[in-house]
mmCIF file of C-alpha atoms in Angstrom:
data_model
loop_
_atom_site.group_PDB
_atom_site.id
_atom_site.type_symbol
_atom_site.label_atom_id
_atom_site.label_comp_id
_atom_site.label_asym_id
_atom_site.label_seq_id
_atom_site.Cartn_x
_atom_site.Cartn_y
_atom_site.Cartn_z
ATOM 1 C CA MET A 1 21.054 -22.875 24.841
ATOM 2 C CA ASP A 2 23.554 -20.257 23.814
ATOM 3 C CA VAL A 3 22.900 -17.474 21.334
ATOM 4 C CA GLY A 4 24.611 -19.305 18.502
ATOM 5 C CA GLN A 5 22.468 -22.382 18.980
ATOM 6 C CA LEU A 6 19.329 -20.280 19.204
ATOM 7 C CA GLN A 7 20.226 -18.458 16.019
ATOM 8 C CA ARG A 8 20.907 -21.689 14.169
ATOM 9 C CA ARG A 9 17.625 -23.070 15.372
ATOM 10 C CA PHE A 10 15.894 -19.926 14.165
ATOM 11 C CA VAL A 11 17.454 -20.197 10.733
ATOM 12 C CA GLU A 12 16.525 -23.852 10.434
ATOM 13 C CA TYR A 13 13.004 -23.239 11.605
ATOM 14 C CA THR A 14 12.385 -20.307 9.281
ATOM 15 C CA SER A 15 13.844 -22.240 6.355
ATOM 16 C CA SER A 16 11.552 -25.143 7.046
ATOM 17 C CA LEU A 17 8.556 -22.826 7.012
ATOM 18 C CA PHE A 18 9.532 -21.624 3.576
ATOM 19 C CA HIS A 19 10.153 -25.181 2.429
ATOM 20 C CA GLU A 20 6.804 -26.378 3.660
ATOM 21 C CA GLY A 21 5.150 -23.487 1.925
ATOM 22 C CA VAL A 22 3.718 -22.121 5.138
ATOM 23 C CA LEU A 23 5.473 -18.860 4.374
ATOM 24 C CA ASP A 24 6.469 -17.333 1.057
ATOM 25 C CA ALA A 25 8.606 -14.482 -0.251
ATOM 26 C CA GLN A 26 6.215 -11.841 1.004
ATOM 27 C CA PHE A 27 7.177 -12.748 4.560
ATOM 28 C CA THR A 28 10.800 -12.002 3.684
ATOM 29 C CA GLN A 29 9.635 -8.661 2.327
ATOM 30 C CA LEU A 30 8.135 -7.859 5.717
ATOM 31 C CA GLN A 31 11.331 -8.820 7.480
ATOM 32 C CA GLN A 32 13.190 -6.376 5.276
ATOM 33 C CA LEU A 33 10.925 -3.611 6.498
ATOM 34 C CA GLN A 34 11.966 -4.204 10.071
ATOM 35 C CA ASP A 35 14.882 -2.249 11.470
ATOM 36 C CA GLU A 36 16.050 -0.450 14.596
ATOM 37 C CA SER A 37 13.487 2.279 14.066
ATOM 38 C CA ASN A 38 10.761 -0.336 13.811
ATOM 39 C CA PRO A 39 12.071 -3.454 15.553
ATOM 40 C CA GLU A 40 8.692 -5.076 16.113
ATOM 41 C CA PHE A 41 7.221 -4.501 12.700
ATOM 42 C CA VAL A 42 6.781 -8.118 11.644
ATOM 43 C CA PHE A 43 5.332 -9.084 14.997
ATOM 44 C CA GLU A 44 2.884 -6.181 14.833
ATOM 45 C CA VAL A 45 1.672 -6.924 11.348
ATOM 46 C CA VAL A 46 1.330 -10.615 12.006
ATOM 47 C CA SER A 47 -0.580 -9.872 15.216
ATOM 48 C CA LEU A 48 -2.985 -7.728 13.237
ATOM 49 C CA PHE A 49 -3.324 -10.596 10.808
ATOM 50 C CA PHE A 50 -4.165 -13.012 13.635
ATOM 51 C CA ASP A 51 -6.855 -10.729 15.051
ATOM 52 C CA ASP A 52 -8.296 -10.034 11.631
ATOM 53 C CA SER A 53 -8.309 -13.699 10.646
ATOM 54 C CA GLU A 54 -9.995 -14.872 13.786
ATOM 55 C CA ARG A 55 -12.746 -12.356 13.275
ATOM 56 C CA ILE A 56 -13.179 -13.403 9.657
ATOM 57 C CA LEU A 57 -13.208 -17.112 10.486
ATOM 58 C CA ASN A 58 -15.936 -16.523 13.048
ATOM 59 C CA ASP A 59 -17.945 -14.532 10.536
ATOM 60 C CA LEU A 60 -17.495 -17.304 7.988
ATOM 61 C CA THR A 61 -18.632 -19.974 10.406
ATOM 62 C CA ARG A 62 -21.763 -18.000 11.132
ATOM 63 C CA ALA A 63 -22.406 -17.181 7.488
ATOM 64 C CA LEU A 64 -22.206 -20.816 6.423
ATOM 65 C CA ASP A 65 -24.458 -21.813 9.287
ATOM 66 C CA GLN A 66 -27.381 -19.824 7.935
ATOM 67 C CA LYS A 67 -30.413 -21.614 6.529
ATOM 68 C CA ILE A 68 -29.965 -19.726 3.320
ATOM 69 C CA VAL A 69 -26.320 -19.062 2.686
ATOM 70 C CA ASP A 70 -25.416 -15.689 1.241
ATOM 71 C CA PHE A 71 -22.507 -16.747 -0.963
ATOM 72 C CA LYS A 72 -21.634 -13.235 -1.972
ATOM 73 C CA ASN A 73 -21.135 -12.410 1.658
ATOM 74 C CA VAL A 74 -19.116 -15.567 2.251
ATOM 75 C CA ASP A 75 -16.991 -14.819 -0.780
ATOM 76 C CA SER A 76 -16.279 -11.308 0.353
ATOM 77 C CA HIS A 77 -15.014 -12.574 3.703
ATOM 78 C CA VAL A 78 -12.805 -15.151 2.029
ATOM 79 C CA HIS A 79 -11.520 -12.466 -0.329
ATOM 80 C CA GLN A 80 -10.493 -10.397 2.694
ATOM 81 C CA LEU A 81 -8.711 -13.295 4.296
ATOM 82 C CA LYS A 82 -7.011 -14.150 1.043
ATOM 83 C CA GLY A 83 -5.765 -10.590 0.816
ATOM 84 C CA SER A 84 -4.363 -10.326 4.287
ATOM 85 C CA SER A 85 -2.756 -13.760 4.240
ATOM 86 C CA SER A 86 -1.155 -12.864 0.936
ATOM 87 C CA SER A 87 0.147 -9.607 2.372
ATOM 88 C CA ILE A 88 1.992 -11.313 5.200
ATOM 89 C CA GLY A 89 3.183 -14.292 3.192
ATOM 90 C CA ALA A 90 0.960 -16.953 4.758
ATOM 91 C CA GLN A 91 0.958 -18.941 1.539
ATOM 92 C CA ARG A 92 -1.014 -22.001 2.503
ATOM 93 C CA VAL A 93 -3.771 -19.959 4.072
ATOM 94 C CA LYS A 94 -3.906 -17.889 0.914
ATOM 95 C CA ASN A 95 -4.095 -20.961 -1.309
ATOM 96 C CA ALA A 96 -6.846 -22.467 0.819
ATOM 97 C CA CYS A 97 -8.772 -19.228 0.344
ATOM 98 C CA ILE A 98 -8.362 -19.351 -3.411
ATOM 99 C CA ALA A 99 -9.868 -22.851 -3.492
ATOM 100 C CA PHE A 100 -12.623 -21.688 -1.177
ATOM 101 C CA ARG A 101 -13.625 -18.848 -3.495
ATOM 102 C CA ASN A 102 -14.116 -21.262 -6.364
ATOM 103 C CA TYR A 103 -16.716 -23.142 -4.381
ATOM 104 C CA CYS A 104 -18.393 -19.909 -3.335
ATOM 105 C CA GLU A 105 -18.852 -19.207 -7.005
ATOM 106 C CA GLU A 106 -20.433 -22.607 -7.443
ATOM 107 C CA GLN A 107 -22.631 -21.896 -4.449
ATOM 108 C CA ASN A 108 -21.793 -25.306 -3.064
ATOM 109 C CA THR A 109 -22.450 -25.231 0.681
ATOM 110 C CA GLU A 110 -20.973 -28.644 1.446
ATOM 111 C CA ALA A 111 -17.781 -27.885 -0.387
ATOM 112 C CA CYS A 112 -17.591 -24.495 1.259
ATOM 113 C CA LEU A 113 -17.870 -26.040 4.674
ATOM 114 C CA ARG A 114 -15.004 -28.362 3.805
ATOM 115 C CA CYS A 115 -12.992 -25.396 2.568
ATOM 116 C CA LEU A 116 -13.666 -23.527 5.754
ATOM 117 C CA GLN A 117 -12.280 -26.466 7.698
ATOM 118 C CA GLN A 118 -9.234 -26.469 5.482
ATOM 119 C CA VAL A 119 -8.672 -22.742 5.905
ATOM 120 C CA LYS A 120 -9.036 -23.058 9.669
ATOM 121 C CA GLN A 121 -6.461 -25.831 9.712
ATOM 122 C CA GLU A 122 -3.979 -23.895 7.621
ATOM 123 C CA TYR A 123 -4.537 -20.833 9.736
ATOM 124 C CA SER A 124 -3.905 -22.766 12.967
ATOM 125 C CA LEU A 125 -0.770 -24.216 11.513
ATOM 126 C CA ALA A 126 0.513 -20.843 10.412
ATOM 127 C CA LYS A 127 -0.342 -19.296 13.752
ATOM 128 C CA ASN A 128 1.411 -21.982 15.752
ATOM 129 C CA LYS A 129 4.485 -21.819 13.577
ATOM 130 C CA LEU A 130 4.676 -18.053 13.665
ATOM 131 C CA ASP A 131 4.137 -17.998 17.427
ATOM 132 C CA SER A 132 7.072 -20.404 17.802
ATOM 133 C CA LEU A 133 9.137 -18.269 15.492
ATOM 134 C CA PHE A 134 8.484 -15.125 17.504
ATOM 135 C CA ARG A 135 9.285 -16.953 20.717
ATOM 136 C CA LEU A 136 12.618 -18.003 19.267
ATOM 137 C CA GLU A 137 13.269 -14.416 18.228
ATOM 138 C CA GLN A 138 12.535 -13.195 21.716
ATOM 139 C CA GLN A 139 14.933 -15.731 23.172
ATOM 140 C CA ILE A 140 17.672 -14.615 20.826
ATOM 141 C CA VAL A 141 17.150 -10.959 21.655
ATOM 142 C CA ALA A 142 16.973 -11.738 25.375
ATOM 143 C CA ALA A 143 20.278 -13.561 25.087
ATOM 144 C CA GLY A 144 21.752 -10.451 23.514
ATOM 145 C CA GLY A 145 21.935 -11.807 19.987
ATOM 146 C CA ALA A 146 20.861 -10.459 16.638
ATOM 147 C CA VAL A 147 18.003 -12.119 14.776
ATOM 148 C CA PRO A 148 19.324 -13.671 11.569
ATOM 149 C CA MET A 149 17.773 -12.711 8.246
ATOM 150 C CA VAL A 150 16.511 -15.765 6.442
ATOM 151 C CA GLY A 151 15.417 -15.478 2.845
ATOM 152 C CA CYS A 152 13.135 -17.988 1.238
ATOM 153 C CA MET B 1 -2.183 18.717 9.607
ATOM 154 C CA SER B 2 -2.929 21.799 7.542
ATOM 155 C CA GLU B 3 -0.072 23.841 6.407
ATOM 156 C CA GLU B 4 -0.498 27.533 6.036
ATOM 157 C CA ILE B 5 1.558 28.938 3.246
ATOM 158 C CA ASP B 6 1.447 32.556 4.184
ATOM 159 C CA GLY B 7 4.824 33.054 5.692
ATOM 160 C CA PHE B 8 8.372 32.286 4.936
ATOM 161 C CA GLY B 9 8.945 30.069 7.874
ATOM 162 C CA ASP B 10 9.093 26.349 8.020
ATOM 163 C CA VAL B 11 5.851 25.153 6.569
ATOM 164 C CA SER B 12 5.954 21.555 7.698
ATOM 165 C CA SER B 13 5.442 21.201 11.402
ATOM 166 C CA SER B 14 6.144 17.559 11.945
ATOM 167 C CA SER B 15 8.971 16.729 9.623
ATOM 168 C CA SER B 16 12.368 18.316 9.546
ATOM 169 C CA ASP B 17 12.540 17.626 5.836
ATOM 170 C CA SER B 18 9.808 19.774 4.341
ATOM 171 C CA HIS B 19 10.409 18.280 0.932
ATOM 172 C CA ASP B 20 8.973 14.914 1.902
ATOM 173 C CA VAL B 21 6.539 13.444 -0.530
ATOM 174 C CA HIS B 22 3.126 13.136 1.082
ATOM 175 C CA VAL B 23 1.105 10.095 0.172
ATOM 176 C CA LEU B 24 -2.519 9.384 0.959
ATOM 177 C CA ALA B 25 -3.001 5.624 1.229
ATOM 178 C CA VAL B 26 -6.473 4.114 1.048
ATOM 179 C CA ASP B 27 -7.197 0.505 1.968
ATOM 180 C CA ASP B 28 -9.991 -1.114 3.938
ATOM 181 C CA SER B 29 -7.679 -3.877 5.194
ATOM 182 C CA LEU B 30 -5.917 -3.061 8.444
ATOM 183 C CA VAL B 31 -3.063 -5.442 7.645
ATOM 184 C CA ASP B 32 -2.534 -3.902 4.219
ATOM 185 C CA ARG B 33 -2.692 -0.380 5.598
ATOM 186 C CA LYS B 34 0.022 -1.180 8.062
ATOM 187 C CA VAL B 35 2.210 -2.674 5.363
ATOM 188 C CA ILE B 36 1.734 0.105 2.812
ATOM 189 C CA GLU B 37 2.323 2.696 5.499
ATOM 190 C CA ARG B 38 5.619 1.097 6.410
ATOM 191 C CA LEU B 39 6.642 0.670 2.767
ATOM 192 C CA LEU B 40 6.018 4.361 2.148
ATOM 193 C CA LYS B 41 7.736 5.536 5.311
ATOM 194 C CA ILE B 42 10.797 3.475 4.570
ATOM 195 C CA THR B 43 11.019 5.210 1.210
ATOM 196 C CA SER B 44 10.930 8.541 3.041
ATOM 197 C CA CYS B 45 7.367 9.505 2.329
ATOM 198 C CA LYS B 46 4.963 11.093 4.743
ATOM 199 C CA VAL B 47 1.880 8.940 4.959
ATOM 200 C CA THR B 48 -1.751 9.417 5.823
ATOM 201 C CA ALA B 49 -3.579 6.089 5.759
ATOM 202 C CA VAL B 50 -7.361 5.861 5.680
ATOM 203 C CA ASP B 51 -9.750 2.949 5.481
ATOM 204 C CA SER B 52 -12.199 4.087 2.841
ATOM 205 C CA GLY B 53 -12.728 6.130 -0.279
ATOM 206 C CA ARG B 54 -15.248 8.239 1.605
ATOM 207 C CA ARG B 55 -12.705 9.109 4.272
ATOM 208 C CA ALA B 56 -10.147 9.937 1.594
ATOM 209 C CA LEU B 57 -12.563 12.329 -0.106
ATOM 210 C CA GLN B 58 -13.339 13.968 3.210
ATOM 211 C CA LEU B 59 -9.668 14.603 3.846
ATOM 212 C CA LEU B 60 -9.250 16.025 0.377
ATOM 213 C CA GLY B 61 -12.237 18.250 0.920
ATOM 214 C CA LEU B 62 -14.073 16.579 -1.927
ATOM 215 C CA ASP B 63 -16.858 14.972 0.034
ATOM 216 C CA GLU B 64 -20.099 16.386 -1.320
ATOM 217 C CA GLU B 65 -21.854 15.913 1.950
ATOM 218 C CA LYS B 66 -19.373 17.983 3.852
ATOM 219 C CA SER B 67 -18.872 21.525 2.803
ATOM 220 C CA SER B 68 -15.257 22.291 2.184
ATOM 221 C CA VAL B 69 -15.637 25.836 3.393
ATOM 222 C CA GLY B 70 -13.263 26.374 6.243
ATOM 223 C CA PHE B 71 -12.017 22.823 5.857
ATOM 224 C CA HIS B 72 -8.287 22.661 5.420
ATOM 225 C CA GLU B 73 -7.583 20.649 2.356
ATOM 226 C CA MET B 74 -4.875 18.158 2.685
ATOM 227 C CA LYS B 75 -1.935 18.541 0.361
ATOM 228 C CA VAL B 76 -0.966 15.294 -1.243
ATOM 229 C CA ASP B 77 1.637 14.387 -3.798
ATOM 230 C CA MET B 78 0.269 10.953 -4.553
ATOM 231 C CA ILE B 79 -2.719 8.813 -3.757
ATOM 232 C CA ILE B 80 -2.418 5.068 -3.579
ATOM 233 C CA THR B 81 -5.590 3.086 -3.227
ATOM 234 C CA ASP B 82 -6.855 -0.458 -3.097
ATOM 235 C CA TYR B 83 -9.277 -1.371 -5.847
ATOM 236 C CA CYS B 84 -11.676 -3.673 -4.012
ATOM 237 C CA MET B 85 -13.210 -1.837 -1.120
ATOM 238 C CA PRO B 86 -16.714 -1.923 0.291
ATOM 239 C CA GLY B 87 -18.741 1.225 -0.299
ATOM 240 C CA MET B 88 -16.605 3.108 -2.749
ATOM 241 C CA THR B 89 -14.179 1.140 -4.879
ATOM 242 C CA GLY B 90 -10.742 2.429 -5.730
ATOM 243 C CA TYR B 91 -11.949 2.929 -9.274
ATOM 244 C CA GLU B 92 -14.798 5.150 -8.098
ATOM 245 C CA LEU B 93 -12.389 7.079 -5.921
ATOM 246 C CA LEU B 94 -10.071 7.504 -8.893
ATOM 247 C CA LYS B 95 -12.909 8.944 -10.958
ATOM 248 C CA LYS B 96 -13.865 11.397 -8.237
ATOM 249 C CA ILE B 97 -10.290 12.586 -7.951
ATOM 250 C CA LYS B 98 -9.915 13.007 -11.690
ATOM 251 C CA GLU B 99 -13.169 14.979 -11.780
ATOM 252 C CA SER B 100 -11.820 17.411 -9.247
ATOM 253 C CA SER B 101 -10.084 20.495 -10.534
ATOM 254 C CA THR B 102 -7.964 20.663 -7.423
ATOM 255 C CA PHE B 103 -6.704 17.127 -7.398
ATOM 256 C CA ARG B 104 -6.931 15.812 -10.924
ATOM 257 C CA GLU B 105 -3.199 16.223 -11.432
ATOM 258 C CA VAL B 106 -2.290 14.192 -8.389
ATOM 259 C CA PRO B 107 -1.002 10.801 -9.477
ATOM 260 C CA VAL B 108 -3.276 7.995 -8.399
ATOM 261 C CA VAL B 109 -1.967 4.462 -8.131
ATOM 262 C CA ILE B 110 -4.291 1.495 -7.891
ATOM 263 C CA MET B 111 -3.445 -1.690 -5.965
ATOM 264 C CA SER B 112 -5.266 -4.914 -6.524
ATOM 265 C CA SER B 113 -4.856 -8.565 -5.713
ATOM 266 C CA GLU B 114 -6.524 -9.477 -9.004
ATOM 267 C CA ASN B 115 -4.317 -9.203 -12.038
ATOM 268 C CA VAL B 116 -7.168 -8.658 -14.463
ATOM 269 C CA LEU B 117 -6.250 -6.969 -17.706
ATOM 270 C CA ALA B 118 -9.671 -5.404 -18.188
ATOM 271 C CA ARG B 119 -9.494 -3.900 -14.737
ATOM 272 C CA ILE B 120 -6.001 -2.542 -15.300
ATOM 273 C CA ASP B 121 -7.092 -1.012 -18.596
ATOM 274 C CA ARG B 122 -10.119 0.629 -17.067
ATOM 275 C CA CYS B 123 -8.046 2.220 -14.353
ATOM 276 C CA LEU B 124 -5.346 3.460 -16.672
ATOM 277 C CA GLU B 125 -7.957 4.836 -19.071
ATOM 278 C CA GLU B 126 -9.531 6.690 -16.205
ATOM 279 C CA GLY B 127 -6.207 8.320 -15.526
ATOM 280 C CA ALA B 128 -4.508 6.104 -12.984
ATOM 281 C CA GLU B 129 -0.792 6.582 -13.025
ATOM 282 C CA ASP B 130 0.043 2.975 -12.329
ATOM 283 C CA PHE B 131 -1.400 -0.304 -11.235
ATOM 284 C CA ILE B 132 0.288 -2.530 -8.681
ATOM 285 C CA VAL B 133 -0.609 -6.154 -8.178
ATOM 286 C CA LYS B 134 -0.741 -7.090 -4.526
ATOM 287 C CA PRO B 135 1.024 -8.070 -2.387
ATOM 288 C CA VAL B 136 2.879 -4.798 -2.629
ATOM 289 C CA LYS B 137 6.633 -5.047 -2.403
ATOM 290 C CA LEU B 138 9.321 -2.570 -1.478
ATOM 291 C CA ALA B 139 10.583 -2.558 -5.064
ATOM 292 C CA ASP B 140 7.125 -1.450 -6.266
ATOM 293 C CA VAL B 141 7.021 1.527 -3.935
ATOM 294 C CA LYS B 142 10.617 2.502 -4.621
ATOM 295 C CA ARG B 143 9.998 2.402 -8.344
ATOM 296 C CA LEU B 144 6.911 4.597 -7.998
ATOM 297 C CA LYS B 145 8.664 7.148 -5.875
ATOM 298 C CA ASP B 146 11.684 7.268 -8.123
ATOM 299 C CA TYR B 147 9.936 7.833 -11.407
ATOM 300 C CA MET B 148 7.389 10.252 -10.021
ATOM 301 C CA PHE B 149 9.503 12.314 -7.736
ATOM 302 C CA GLY B 150 13.133 11.682 -8.540
ATOM 303 C CA ASP B 151 15.463 10.603 -5.804
ATOM 304 C CA ASP B 152 15.698 13.807 -3.827
ATOM 305 C CA GLY B 153 12.055 14.337 -3.099
ATOM 306 C CA VAL B 154 10.068 17.094 -4.683
ATOM 307 C CA VAL B 155 11.264 20.561 -5.592
ATOM 308 C CA SER B 156 14.914 20.979 -6.347
ATOM 309 C CA GLU B 157 17.141 23.719 -7.708
ATOM 310 C CA ASP B 158 18.254 22.084 -10.861
ATOM 311 C CA ILE B 159 14.851 21.466 -12.300
ATOM 312 C CA VAL B 160 15.020 21.101 -15.990
ATOM 313 C CA VAL B 161 12.164 21.565 -18.350
ATOM 314 C CA GLY B 162 10.877 18.475 -20.048
ATOM 315 C CA GLY B 163 11.205 14.856 -19.258
ATOM 316 C CA ARG B 164 8.359 12.920 -17.793
ATOM 317 C CA SER B 165 10.069 12.439 -14.496
ATOM 318 C CA ASN B 166 9.968 16.156 -13.939
ATOM 319 C CA LYS B 167 6.339 16.505 -14.794
ATOM 320 C CA ARG B 168 5.290 16.735 -11.157
ATOM 321 C CA LYS B 169 7.990 19.243 -10.348
ATOM 322 C CA LEU B 170 6.897 21.466 -13.200
ATOM 323 C CA GLN B 171 3.335 21.457 -12.037
ATOM 324 C CA GLN B 172 4.383 22.446 -8.584
ATOM 325 C CA MET B 173 6.248 25.336 -10.053
ATOM 326 C CA SER B 174 3.115 26.608 -11.684
ATOM 327 C CA ASP B 175 1.827 27.398 -8.229
ATOM 328 C CA PRO B 176 0.680 31.055 -8.207
ATOM 329 C CA TYR B 177 3.159 31.882 -5.445
ATOM 330 C CA TYR B 178 6.038 31.136 -7.720
ATOM 331 C CA SER B 179 7.128 34.132 -9.692
ATOM 332 C CA SER B 180 8.959 33.058 -12.740
ATOM 333 C CA SER B 181 8.900 33.508 -16.427
ATOM 334 C CA SER B 182 9.431 29.866 -17.011
ATOM 335 C CA PRO B 183 7.601 28.232 -19.870
ATOM 336 C CA SER B 184 5.599 26.137 -17.494
ATOM 337 C CA PRO B 185 2.372 24.465 -18.455
ATOM 338 C CA SER B 186 -0.768 26.541 -17.937
ATOM 339 C CA PRO B 187 -0.872 27.274 -14.243
ATOM 340 C CA SER B 188 -3.720 25.619 -12.467
ATOM 341 C CA PRO B 189 -4.739 27.005 -9.125
ATOM 342 C CA SER B 190 -4.174 23.679 -7.532
ATOM 343 C CA SER B 191 -3.198 22.947 -4.043
ATOM 344 C CA ILE B 192 -1.388 19.825 -4.967
ATOM 345 C CA SER B 193 2.040 21.222 -4.312
ATOM 346 C CA SER B 194 4.085 19.772 -1.564
ATOM 347 C CA PRO B 195 3.918 21.529 1.757
ATOM 348 C CA SER B 196 7.239 23.169 1.071
ATOM 349 C CA SER B 197 5.678 25.049 -1.818
ATOM 350 C CA SER B 198 7.853 27.302 -3.899
ATOM 351 C CA LEU B 199 8.574 29.781 -1.150
ATOM 352 C CA GLU B 200 11.311 27.521 0.040
ATOM 353 C CA LEU B 201 13.268 27.864 -3.163
ATOM 354 C CA PRO B 202 16.567 29.585 -2.478
ATOM 355 C CA ASN B 203 16.316 31.792 -5.516
ATOM 356 C CA SER B 204 13.957 32.319 -8.356
ATOM 357 C CA SER B 205 16.245 30.794 -10.867
ATOM 358 C CA THR B 206 14.487 30.398 -14.150
ATOM 359 C CA PRO B 207 14.640 26.877 -15.382
ATOM 360 C CA SER B 208 16.667 26.737 -18.511
ATOM 361 C CA SER B 209 15.290 25.310 -21.651
ATOM 362 C CA SER B 210 18.357 23.284 -22.230
ATOM 363 C CA PRO B 211 17.917 19.734 -23.375
ATOM 364 C CA PRO B 212 16.378 17.734 -20.614
ATOM 365 C CA HIS B 213 18.317 15.135 -18.797
ATOM 366 C CA SER B 214 16.236 12.711 -16.875
ATOM 367 C CA PRO B 215 17.757 11.872 -13.557
ATOM 368 C CA SER B 216 15.351 9.118 -12.792
ATOM 369 C CA SER B 217 14.515 6.153 -14.934
ATOM 370 C CA LEU B 218 11.533 7.012 -17.039
ATOM 371 C CA ASP B 219 10.871 3.563 -18.220
ATOM 372 C CA SER B 220 12.389 1.221 -15.743
ATOM 373 C CA PRO B 221 12.284 -2.369 -16.863
ATOM 374 C CA THR B 222 9.888 -3.234 -14.094
ATOM 375 C CA ARG B 223 7.476 -0.607 -15.201
ATOM 376 C CA ARG B 224 7.680 -1.789 -18.753
ATOM 377 C CA LEU B 225 6.969 -5.282 -17.531
ATOM 378 C CA LYS B 226 3.896 -4.161 -15.683
ATOM 379 C CA MET B 227 2.694 -2.130 -18.608
ATOM 380 C CA THR B 228 2.959 -4.947 -21.148
ATOM 381 C CA ASN B 229 -0.317 -6.242 -19.811
ATOM 382 C CA CYS B 230 -1.980 -3.301 -21.508
ATOM 383 C CA ASP B 231 -0.593 -3.924 -24.963
#
């Protein structure tokens, strides 16, 4: 595939992520912070988000597995994940967290477990999509092209 | 990174532009710290990012547990902190800063993902300069920098008395090193001045008391928008 095709693919793919609500305007904000002096910024932040999220999801799984669930603790983890997903524009993850927090307040273990599943799903989706996006970027750069800016 | 202000040489060791605004950013989230750091750097600020209120107080030399004797106090022009943090909240940090004679004049900005009016009010009442709802955007940081520090950084030759946007500049001029007969506000022996201090001023031109012109937008529409929540 030539650079032009790769770039078009990138634009289409990014646009679809915005359309599907996987990413929101905050992701565009991050892209605007990337430049020659900091060419890997988005990748770095998103990588931090991945590491952070995986840790939180593990903590959540363990917390909800306890005989007596500490909902305050669960809520605080979800709050963290909500914050970081919001900061990178991972909209669906963020929304899943918002729903999750409501059930934490109700102290409803069953519902929380369902929410956790939902959050994990949205997270996996976002991760896969973003991984594909970065791969596309790499291909463009390797082919000597510039990565197009795609607003939402 | 302590800066000794006892000579006439370049005070700032790392940056070529010694008029850079120095911001202390406090956030327990690694992702958010990285973002706020980048946002600040892109708006030409020097940044120190820490992960807790405790750490921030230590850097400022305000930690009660650590004696500040012999501890080089950091010089900051602004503090931006998350509200929700384990241990010490941003609100508690704000209070500690406002209680300190050295740092009470430093503008403190609170960031929070929750747009709760009561929370915003509390922070503003406690002396917070502004309140930003997360996620933080470039426009937010630019706006802050512009109305607090003007568009050329900190101390400049054509400082004019009056005008809110020059409030910070005036306070820096009341630094004891600055010899001037300007009608500045009562000098506080604060170490809040930028690293460049007033020794870098080309001449001791007395600020005129001519009518103030405000170079930066005092009440930018965005700010007004954010403030309407408090009405």
